[in-house]
PDB file of C-alpha atoms and ligand atoms in Angstrom:
ATOM      1  CA  MET T   1       1.158 -61.071 -49.777  1.00 79.00           C
ATOM      2  CA  THR T   2      -2.086 -60.266 -51.600  1.00 90.00           C
ATOM      3  CA  ASP T   3      -1.905 -59.226 -55.269  1.00 95.00           C
ATOM      4  CA  ALA T   4      -2.036 -55.487 -55.931  1.00 98.00           C
ATOM      5  CA  PHE T   5      -4.937 -53.844 -57.751  1.00 98.00           C
ATOM      6  CA  PRO T   6      -4.121 -52.265 -61.133  1.00 98.00           C
ATOM      7  CA  ALA T   7      -2.268 -48.967 -60.963  1.00 98.00           C
ATOM      8  CA  THR T   8      -3.924 -45.627 -61.581  1.00 98.00           C
ATOM      9  CA  ALA T   9      -2.293 -42.251 -62.302  1.00 97.00           C
ATOM     10  CA  PRO T  10       0.182 -41.232 -59.546  1.00 97.00           C
ATOM     11  CA  LYS T  11      -1.727 -37.941 -59.148  1.00 97.00           C
ATOM     12  CA  LEU T  12      -5.450 -38.084 -59.871  1.00 98.00           C
ATOM     13  CA  GLY T  13      -5.930 -34.306 -59.840  1.00 98.00           C
ATOM     14  CA  LEU T  14      -9.404 -32.825 -59.412  1.00 98.00           C
ATOM     15  CA  TYR T  15     -11.871 -35.578 -58.506  1.00 98.00           C
ATOM     16  CA  PRO T  16     -15.552 -34.527 -58.502  1.00 99.00           C
ATOM     17  CA  VAL T  17     -18.004 -36.934 -56.848  1.00 98.00           C
ATOM     18  CA  VAL T  18     -21.496 -36.634 -58.365  1.00 98.00           C
ATOM     19  CA  ASP T  19     -24.846 -38.387 -58.361  1.00 98.00           C
ATOM     20  CA  SER T  20     -26.120 -38.394 -61.954  1.00 98.00           C
ATOM     21  CA  VAL T  21     -25.225 -39.059 -65.570  1.00 98.00           C
ATOM     22  CA  GLU T  22     -26.026 -35.411 -66.286  1.00 98.00           C
ATOM     23  CA  TRP T  23     -23.285 -34.250 -63.906  1.00 98.00           C
ATOM     24  CA  ILE T  24     -20.864 -36.827 -65.318  1.00 98.00           C
ATOM     25  CA  ALA T  25     -21.552 -35.611 -68.874  1.00 98.00           C
ATOM     26  CA  ARG T  26     -21.191 -31.911 -68.125  1.00 98.00           C
ATOM     27  CA  LEU T  27     -18.015 -32.331 -66.059  1.00 98.00           C
ATOM     28  CA  LEU T  28     -16.323 -34.572 -68.627  1.00 98.00           C
ATOM     29  CA  GLU T  29     -17.208 -32.002 -71.275  1.00 98.00           C
ATOM     30  CA  ALA T  30     -15.663 -29.328 -69.010  1.00 98.00           C
ATOM     31  CA  GLY T  31     -12.349 -31.202 -68.946  1.00 98.00           C
ATOM     32  CA  VAL T  32     -12.526 -33.285 -65.759  1.00 98.00           C
ATOM     33  CA  ARG T  33     -10.654 -36.586 -66.153  1.00 97.00           C
ATOM     34  CA  THR T  34     -11.120 -38.256 -62.746  1.00 98.00           C
ATOM     35  CA  ILE T  35     -14.708 -38.569 -61.538  1.00 98.00           C
ATOM     36  CA  GLN T  36     -16.976 -40.728 -59.373  1.00 98.00           C
ATOM     37  CA  LEU T  37     -20.628 -41.719 -59.676  1.00 98.00           C
ATOM     38  CA  ARG T  38     -22.030 -41.817 -56.118  1.00 98.00           C
ATOM     39  CA  ILE T  39     -25.723 -42.662 -55.760  1.00 98.00           C
ATOM     40  CA  LYS T  40     -26.631 -43.802 -52.272  1.00 97.00           C
ATOM     41  CA  ASP T  41     -28.886 -46.567 -50.994  1.00 95.00           C
ATOM     42  CA  CYS T  42     -30.339 -48.107 -54.137  1.00 97.00           C
ATOM     43  CA  GLU T  43     -30.644 -51.698 -55.283  1.00 97.00           C
ATOM     44  CA  ASP T  44     -28.429 -52.626 -58.222  1.00 98.00           C
ATOM     45  CA  HIS T  45     -31.406 -52.957 -60.592  1.00 98.00           C
ATOM     46  CA  GLU T  46     -32.519 -49.396 -59.744  1.00 98.00           C
ATOM     47  CA  VAL T  47     -29.217 -47.841 -60.805  1.00 98.00           C
ATOM     48  CA  GLU T  48     -28.106 -50.258 -63.522  1.00 98.00           C
ATOM     49  CA  ASP T  49     -29.017 -47.997 -66.468  1.00 98.00           C
ATOM     50  CA  VAL T  50     -27.353 -44.973 -64.869  1.00 98.00           C
ATOM     51  CA  VAL T  51     -24.186 -46.909 -64.049  1.00 98.00           C
ATOM     52  CA  ARG T  52     -24.001 -48.337 -67.580  1.00 98.00           C
ATOM     53  CA  GLU T  53     -24.441 -44.877 -69.165  1.00 98.00           C
ATOM     54  CA  ALA T  54     -21.893 -43.290 -66.838  1.00 98.00           C
ATOM     55  CA  ILE T  55     -19.322 -45.974 -67.667  1.00 98.00           C
ATOM     56  CA  ALA T  56     -19.925 -45.511 -71.411  1.00 98.00           C
ATOM     57  CA  LEU T  57     -19.365 -41.751 -71.035  1.00 98.00           C
ATOM     58  CA  GLY T  58     -16.195 -42.348 -69.055  1.00 98.00           C
ATOM     59  CA  LYS T  59     -14.832 -44.509 -71.872  1.00 98.00           C
ATOM     60  CA  GLN T  60     -15.894 -41.992 -74.535  1.00 98.00           C
ATOM     61  CA  TYR T  61     -13.845 -39.262 -72.807  1.00 98.00           C
ATOM     62  CA  ARG T  62     -10.999 -41.617 -71.816  1.00 97.00           C
ATOM     63  CA  ALA T  63     -11.635 -40.592 -68.216  1.00 98.00           C
ATOM     64  CA  ARG T  64     -11.004 -42.367 -64.917  1.00 98.00           C
ATOM     65  CA  LEU T  65     -14.579 -43.072 -63.842  1.00 98.00           C
ATOM     66  CA  PHE T  66     -14.981 -44.743 -60.446  1.00 99.00           C
ATOM     67  CA  ILE T  67     -18.299 -46.292 -59.387  1.00 98.00           C
ATOM     68  CA  ASN T  68     -19.063 -45.898 -55.687  1.00 98.00           C
ATOM     69  CA  ASP T  69     -20.592 -48.921 -53.911  1.00 98.00           C
ATOM     70  CA  TYR T  70     -22.122 -50.829 -56.895  1.00 98.00           C
ATOM     71  CA  TRP T  71     -19.112 -53.038 -57.518  1.00 98.00           C
ATOM     72  CA  ARG T  72     -21.074 -55.831 -59.233  1.00 98.00           C
ATOM     73  CA  LEU T  73     -22.362 -53.392 -61.871  1.00 98.00           C
ATOM     74  CA  ALA T  74     -18.903 -51.862 -62.192  1.00 98.00           C
ATOM     75  CA  ILE T  75     -17.540 -55.317 -63.049  1.00 98.00           C
ATOM     76  CA  LYS T  76     -20.455 -56.125 -65.366  1.00 98.00           C
ATOM     77  CA  TYR T  77     -19.936 -52.961 -67.460  1.00 98.00           C
ATOM     78  CA  HIS T  78     -16.124 -52.830 -67.187  1.00 98.00           C
ATOM     79  CA  ALA T  79     -15.751 -49.564 -65.292  1.00 98.00           C
ATOM     80  CA  TYR T  80     -12.325 -48.000 -64.915  1.00 98.00           C
ATOM     81  CA  GLY T  81     -12.599 -48.446 -61.160  1.00 98.00           C
ATOM     82  CA  VAL T  82     -14.612 -48.881 -57.981  1.00 98.00           C
ATOM     83  CA  HIS T  83     -14.570 -46.806 -54.783  1.00 98.00           C
ATOM     84  CA  LEU T  84     -15.360 -48.636 -51.548  1.00 98.00           C
ATOM     85  CA  GLY T  85     -15.634 -47.611 -47.905  1.00 97.00           C
ATOM     86  CA  GLN T  86     -14.597 -49.645 -44.883  1.00 96.00           C
ATOM     87  CA  GLU T  87     -18.066 -51.169 -44.394  1.00 94.00           C
ATOM     88  CA  ASP T  88     -18.207 -52.095 -48.082  1.00 95.00           C
ATOM     89  CA  LEU T  89     -15.008 -54.092 -47.576  1.00 95.00           C
ATOM     90  CA  ASP T  90     -16.863 -56.530 -45.341  1.00 93.00           C
ATOM     91  CA  VAL T  91     -19.169 -57.580 -48.169  1.00 95.00           C
ATOM     92  CA  ALA T  92     -17.514 -56.838 -51.525  1.00 97.00           C
ATOM     93  CA  ASP T  93     -15.760 -59.556 -53.530  1.00 98.00           C
ATOM     94  CA  LEU T  94     -12.358 -57.908 -53.816  1.00 98.00           C
ATOM     95  CA  ALA T  95     -10.844 -60.811 -55.738  1.00 98.00           C
ATOM     96  CA  ALA T  96     -13.560 -60.492 -58.385  1.00 98.00           C
ATOM     97  CA  ILE T  97     -12.906 -56.743 -58.713  1.00 98.00           C
ATOM     98  CA  ARG T  98      -9.161 -57.320 -59.080  1.00 98.00           C
ATOM     99  CA  GLU T  99      -9.539 -60.249 -61.508  1.00 98.00           C
ATOM    100  CA  ALA T 100     -11.840 -58.125 -63.689  1.00 98.00           C
ATOM    101  CA  GLY T 101      -8.982 -55.575 -63.958  1.00 98.00           C
ATOM    102  CA  LEU T 102     -10.785 -52.724 -62.196  1.00 98.00           C
ATOM    103  CA  ARG T 103      -8.892 -50.157 -60.126  1.00 98.00           C
ATOM    104  CA  LEU T 104      -9.878 -49.920 -56.469  1.00 98.00           C
ATOM    105  CA  GLY T 105     -10.051 -46.781 -54.309  1.00 98.00           C
ATOM    106  CA  LEU T 106     -10.566 -47.121 -50.547  1.00 98.00           C
ATOM    107  CA  SER T 107     -11.788 -44.668 -47.900  1.00 98.00           C
ATOM    108  CA  THR T 108      -9.843 -44.242 -44.670  1.00 98.00           C
ATOM    109  CA  HIS T 109     -10.340 -42.071 -41.584  1.00 97.00           C
ATOM    110  CA  ASP T 110      -7.595 -43.100 -39.138  1.00 97.00           C
ATOM    111  CA  ASP T 111      -4.442 -45.166 -38.662  1.00 97.00           C
ATOM    112  CA  ALA T 112      -6.249 -48.473 -38.161  1.00 97.00           C
ATOM    113  CA  GLU T 113      -8.201 -48.006 -41.397  1.00 97.00           C
ATOM    114  CA  LEU T 114      -4.991 -47.052 -43.182  1.00 98.00           C
ATOM    115  CA  ASP T 115      -3.388 -50.314 -41.982  1.00 97.00           C
ATOM    116  CA  ARG T 116      -6.330 -52.283 -43.350  1.00 97.00           C
ATOM    117  CA  ALA T 117      -6.353 -50.396 -46.655  1.00 98.00           C
ATOM    118  CA  LEU T 118      -2.588 -50.696 -47.214  1.00 98.00           C
ATOM    119  CA  ALA T 119      -2.735 -54.455 -46.684  1.00 97.00           C
ATOM    120  CA  LEU T 120      -5.224 -54.703 -49.571  1.00 98.00           C
ATOM    121  CA  ARG T 121      -2.853 -52.909 -51.992  1.00 98.00           C
ATOM    122  CA  PRO T 122      -5.526 -50.718 -53.636  1.00 98.00           C
ATOM    123  CA  SER T 123      -5.009 -48.361 -56.589  1.00 98.00           C
ATOM    124  CA  TYR T 124      -5.493 -45.265 -54.393  1.00 98.00           C
ATOM    125  CA  ILE T 125      -6.317 -44.382 -50.803  1.00 98.00           C
ATOM    126  CA  ALA T 126      -8.731 -41.580 -49.871  1.00 98.00           C
ATOM    127  CA  LEU T 127      -8.334 -39.719 -46.566  1.00 98.00           C
ATOM    128  CA  GLY T 128     -11.117 -37.826 -44.893  1.00 97.00           C
ATOM    129  CA  HIS T 129     -13.014 -36.088 -43.922  1.00 97.00           C
ATOM    130  CA  ILE T 130     -10.601 -33.155 -43.817  1.00 98.00           C
ATOM    131  CA  TYR T 131     -13.061 -30.389 -42.825  1.00 98.00           C
ATOM    132  CA  PRO T 132     -16.684 -30.412 -41.623  1.00 98.00           C
ATOM    133  CA  THR T 133     -19.014 -31.427 -44.439  1.00 97.00           C
ATOM    134  CA  GLN T 134     -22.735 -31.029 -45.042  1.00 96.00           C
ATOM    135  CA  THR T 135     -22.761 -33.717 -47.713  1.00 97.00           C
ATOM    136  CA  LYS T 136     -22.350 -36.881 -45.627  1.00 97.00           C
ATOM    137  CA  ASP T 137     -22.998 -37.729 -41.981  1.00 95.00           C
ATOM    138  CA  MET T 138     -19.631 -38.540 -40.487  1.00 95.00           C
ATOM    139  CA  PRO T 139     -19.290 -40.419 -37.184  1.00 93.00           C
ATOM    140  CA  SER T 140     -15.743 -39.149 -36.604  1.00 92.00           C
ATOM    141  CA  ALA T 141     -14.295 -35.629 -36.270  1.00 95.00           C
ATOM    142  CA  PRO T 142     -12.674 -33.903 -39.237  1.00 97.00           C
ATOM    143  CA  GLN T 143      -8.989 -34.806 -39.365  1.00 97.00           C
ATOM    144  CA  GLY T 144      -7.658 -31.444 -40.607  1.00 98.00           C
ATOM    145  CA  VAL T 145      -4.557 -30.846 -42.688  1.00 98.00           C
ATOM    146  CA  VAL T 146      -1.993 -31.590 -39.955  1.00 98.00           C
ATOM    147  CA  GLU T 147      -3.322 -35.123 -39.502  1.00 98.00           C
ATOM    148  CA  LEU T 148      -3.678 -35.494 -43.281  1.00 98.00           C
ATOM    149  CA  LYS T 149       0.002 -34.640 -43.674  1.00 98.00           C
ATOM    150  CA  ARG T 150       0.964 -37.160 -40.992  1.00 98.00           C
ATOM    151  CA  HIS T 151      -1.049 -39.887 -42.740  1.00 98.00           C
ATOM    152  CA  LEU T 152       0.581 -39.055 -46.073  1.00 98.00           C
ATOM    153  CA  THR T 153       4.016 -39.902 -44.664  1.00 97.00           C
ATOM    154  CA  ARG T 154       2.852 -43.545 -44.645  1.00 94.00           C
ATOM    155  CA  LEU T 155       1.702 -43.369 -48.272  1.00 97.00           C
ATOM    156  CA  GLN T 156       4.815 -42.359 -50.201  1.00 93.00           C
ATOM    157  CA  ASP T 157       4.245 -44.650 -53.193  1.00 92.00           C
ATOM    158  CA  MET T 158       0.450 -44.684 -53.110  1.00 98.00           C
ATOM    159  CA  PRO T 159      -1.843 -42.310 -55.060  1.00 98.00           C
ATOM    160  CA  THR T 160      -3.791 -40.311 -52.475  1.00 98.00           C
ATOM    161  CA  VAL T 161      -7.061 -38.363 -52.408  1.00 98.00           C
ATOM    162  CA  ALA T 162      -8.294 -35.859 -49.790  1.00 98.00           C
ATOM    163  CA  ILE T 163     -12.064 -35.462 -49.337  1.00 98.00           C
ATOM    164  CA  GLY T 164     -14.544 -33.657 -47.125  1.00 98.00           C
ATOM    165  CA  GLY T 165     -15.456 -29.995 -46.858  1.00 98.00           C
ATOM    166  CA  ILE T 166     -12.860 -28.853 -49.384  1.00 98.00           C
ATOM    167  CA  SER T 167     -13.850 -25.491 -50.839  1.00 98.00           C
ATOM    168  CA  LEU T 168     -11.993 -23.535 -53.495  1.00 97.00           C
ATOM    169  CA  ALA T 169     -10.508 -21.314 -50.759  1.00 97.00           C
ATOM    170  CA  ARG T 170      -9.189 -24.350 -48.858  1.00 98.00           C
ATOM    171  CA  VAL T 171      -7.565 -26.040 -51.853  1.00 98.00           C
ATOM    172  CA  PRO T 172      -4.113 -24.396 -51.463  1.00 97.00           C
ATOM    173  CA  GLU T 173      -3.619 -25.583 -47.878  1.00 97.00           C
ATOM    174  CA  VAL T 174      -4.786 -29.098 -48.774  1.00 98.00           C
ATOM    175  CA  LEU T 175      -2.455 -29.234 -51.797  1.00 98.00           C
ATOM    176  CA  ALA T 176       0.408 -28.024 -49.593  1.00 97.00           C
ATOM    177  CA  THR T 177       0.242 -31.360 -47.730  1.00 98.00           C
ATOM    178  CA  GLY T 178       1.415 -33.116 -50.905  1.00 97.00           C
ATOM    179  CA  VAL T 179      -1.830 -35.031 -51.475  1.00 98.00           C
ATOM    180  CA  GLY T 180      -2.215 -36.052 -55.124  1.00 98.00           C
ATOM    181  CA  SER T 181      -5.912 -35.421 -55.609  1.00 98.00           C
ATOM    182  CA  ILE T 182      -8.769 -33.380 -54.208  1.00 98.00           C
ATOM    183  CA  ALA T 183     -12.280 -34.855 -54.199  1.00 98.00           C
ATOM    184  CA  VAL T 184     -15.202 -32.462 -53.975  1.00 98.00           C
ATOM    185  CA  VAL T 185     -18.976 -32.599 -54.030  1.00 98.00           C
ATOM    186  CA  SER T 186     -20.511 -29.281 -52.956  1.00 98.00           C
ATOM    187  CA  ALA T 187     -17.637 -27.075 -54.182  1.00 98.00           C
ATOM    188  CA  ILE T 188     -18.960 -27.901 -57.647  1.00 98.00           C
ATOM    189  CA  THR T 189     -22.571 -29.040 -57.312  1.00 98.00           C
ATOM    190  CA  GLN T 190     -23.596 -26.199 -54.938  1.00 98.00           C
ATOM    191  CA  ALA T 191     -21.547 -23.490 -56.650  1.00 98.00           C
ATOM    192  CA  ALA T 192     -23.437 -20.477 -57.985  1.00 98.00           C
ATOM    193  CA  ASP T 193     -21.604 -21.074 -61.276  1.00 98.00           C
ATOM    194  CA  TRP T 194     -20.496 -24.717 -61.462  1.00 98.00           C
ATOM    195  CA  ARG T 195     -18.627 -24.182 -64.737  1.00 98.00           C
ATOM    196  CA  ALA T 196     -16.512 -21.349 -63.355  1.00 98.00           C
ATOM    197  CA  ALA T 197     -15.921 -23.280 -60.112  1.00 98.00           C
ATOM    198  CA  THR T 198     -14.784 -26.342 -62.071  1.00 98.00           C
ATOM    199  CA  GLN T 199     -12.362 -24.326 -64.194  1.00 98.00           C
ATOM    200  CA  GLN T 200     -10.888 -22.623 -61.107  1.00 98.00           C
ATOM    201  CA  LEU T 201     -10.549 -25.953 -59.291  1.00 98.00           C
ATOM    202  CA  LEU T 202      -8.991 -27.633 -62.331  1.00 98.00           C
ATOM    203  CA  SER T 203      -6.390 -24.936 -62.737  1.00 96.00           C
ATOM    204  CA  LEU T 204      -5.520 -24.888 -59.027  1.00 97.00           C
ATOM    205  CA  VAL T 205      -5.403 -28.658 -58.543  1.00 97.00           C
ATOM    206  CA  GLU T 206      -3.960 -29.795 -61.878  1.00 95.00           C
ATOM    207  CA  ASN T 207      -1.433 -27.021 -62.447  1.00 89.00           C
ATOM    208  CA  GLY T 208       1.945 -28.752 -62.652  1.00 79.00           C
ATOM    209  CA  ILE T 209       0.628 -32.321 -62.781  1.00 81.00           C
ATOM    210  CA  GLU T 210       2.370 -34.124 -65.624  1.00 79.00           C
ATOM    211  CA  PRO T 211       0.012 -35.984 -67.972  1.00 74.00           C
ATOM    212  CA  ALA T 212      -0.010 -39.611 -66.807  1.00 75.00           C
ATOM    213  CA  LYS T 213       1.814 -42.052 -69.132  1.00 71.00           C
ATOM    214  CA  ALA T 214      -0.990 -44.544 -68.554  1.00 72.00           C
ATOM    215  CA  MET T 215      -4.573 -43.886 -67.562  1.00 83.00           C
TER     216      MET T 215
HETATM  217  C1  LIG S 301     -12.853 -40.230 -53.171  1.00 73.12           C
HETATM  218  C2  LIG S 301     -13.798 -40.699 -52.123  1.00 73.12           C
HETATM  219  N1  LIG S 301     -13.380 -40.788 -50.844  1.00 73.12           N
HETATM  220  C3  LIG S 301     -14.217 -41.212 -49.882  1.00 73.12           C
HETATM  221  C4  LIG S 301     -15.510 -41.564 -50.196  1.00 73.12           C
HETATM  222  C5  LIG S 301     -16.454 -42.102 -49.161  1.00 73.12           C
HETATM  223  O1  LIG S 301     -16.743 -43.463 -49.474  1.00 73.12           O
HETATM  224  P1  LIG S 301     -17.543 -44.371 -48.413  1.00 73.12           P
HETATM  225  O2  LIG S 301     -16.751 -44.370 -47.162  1.00 73.12           O
HETATM  226  O3  LIG S 301     -17.823 -45.661 -49.068  1.00 73.12           O
HETATM  227  O4  LIG S 301     -18.883 -43.583 -48.192  1.00 73.12           O
HETATM  228  P2  LIG S 301     -20.020 -43.308 -49.284  1.00 73.12           P
HETATM  229  O5  LIG S 301     -19.446 -42.374 -50.304  1.00 73.12           O
HETATM  230  O6  LIG S 301     -20.364 -44.616 -49.931  1.00 73.12           O
HETATM  231  O7  LIG S 301     -21.140 -42.701 -48.520  1.00 73.12           O
HETATM  232  C6  LIG S 301     -15.911 -41.459 -51.528  1.00 73.12           C
HETATM  233  N2  LIG S 301     -17.158 -41.794 -51.930  1.00 73.12           N
HETATM  234  N3  LIG S 301     -15.045 -41.028 -52.473  1.00 73.12           N
HETATM  235  C1  TZP S 302     -18.548 -38.761 -49.749  1.00 73.12           C
HETATM  236  C2  TZP S 302     -17.741 -38.209 -48.652  1.00 73.12           C
HETATM  237  N1  TZP S 302     -16.904 -39.004 -47.933  1.00 73.12           N
HETATM  238  C3  TZP S 302     -16.234 -38.353 -46.988  1.00 73.12           C
HETATM  239  S1  TZP S 302     -16.659 -36.724 -46.919  1.00 73.12           S
HETATM  240  C4  TZP S 302     -17.738 -36.909 -48.230  1.00 73.12           C
HETATM  241  C5  TZP S 302     -18.541 -35.792 -48.766  1.00 73.12           C
HETATM  242  C6  TZP S 302     -17.713 -34.699 -49.370  1.00 73.12           C
HETATM  243  O1  TZP S 302     -18.571 -33.692 -49.825  1.00 73.12           O
HETATM  244  P1  TZP S 302     -18.182 -32.160 -49.770  1.00 73.12           P
HETATM  245  O2  TZP S 302     -17.060 -31.969 -50.746  1.00 73.12           O
HETATM  246  O3  TZP S 302     -19.440 -31.460 -50.196  1.00 73.12           O
HETATM  247  O4  TZP S 302     -17.811 -31.842 -48.346  1.00 73.12           O
HETATM  248 MG1   MG S 303     -19.400 -46.537 -50.070  1.00 73.12          MG
END
């Protein structure tokens, strides 16, 4: 059996996914403790400064900062973790990520992808997209909360994250599935008042989550 990736918190809580150091800084200041830097379609050298700064901020706030896609830079600057999709798995050096001590989060959309992800023993598994989303072109249909709940039955001892089209109003029905974390982009970045939206999301999603013993 393959070695497991390092553990993360059993429940990751509110998990904003953002595309700049400015967003990382303001959300960490607002109390977010799980966050992802997601900048699409750049070469490593184009994003290196941003990734390095984001990782430094994550450490300053003792936050769980995941780098999407740029796993080489995440290793180079000792990020808390990396988030990879199924296509990324075909090219990333998973052994190097694990040996560097980084946590690994994986995207899944269906049972076959869940099988593949579980076999890799990642730190968390993300399930999506739950609802229609304007933020990313998705080739598949939204899975909805009934399918999410069915998938979660296979993930009893695995930290889980739901993503895709999750608005403040939809949070209660997503949380009712038992998922441990809610990842959002537009619910924060497109909100009329991002600070108020973040506080409302934090109190809904993190109410009742015990502080993790380890990061
Ligand atoms: C928490 C979380 N879940 C899923 C994704 C999507 O990742 P991926 O499939 O690699 O697609 P891109 O984000 O790279 O377009 C995510 N980023 N975060
Ligand atoms: C990156 C990603 N992966 C699956 S859905 C999605 C976008 C989620 O954005 P939003 O929360 O605005 O729907
Ligand atoms: Mg990706």
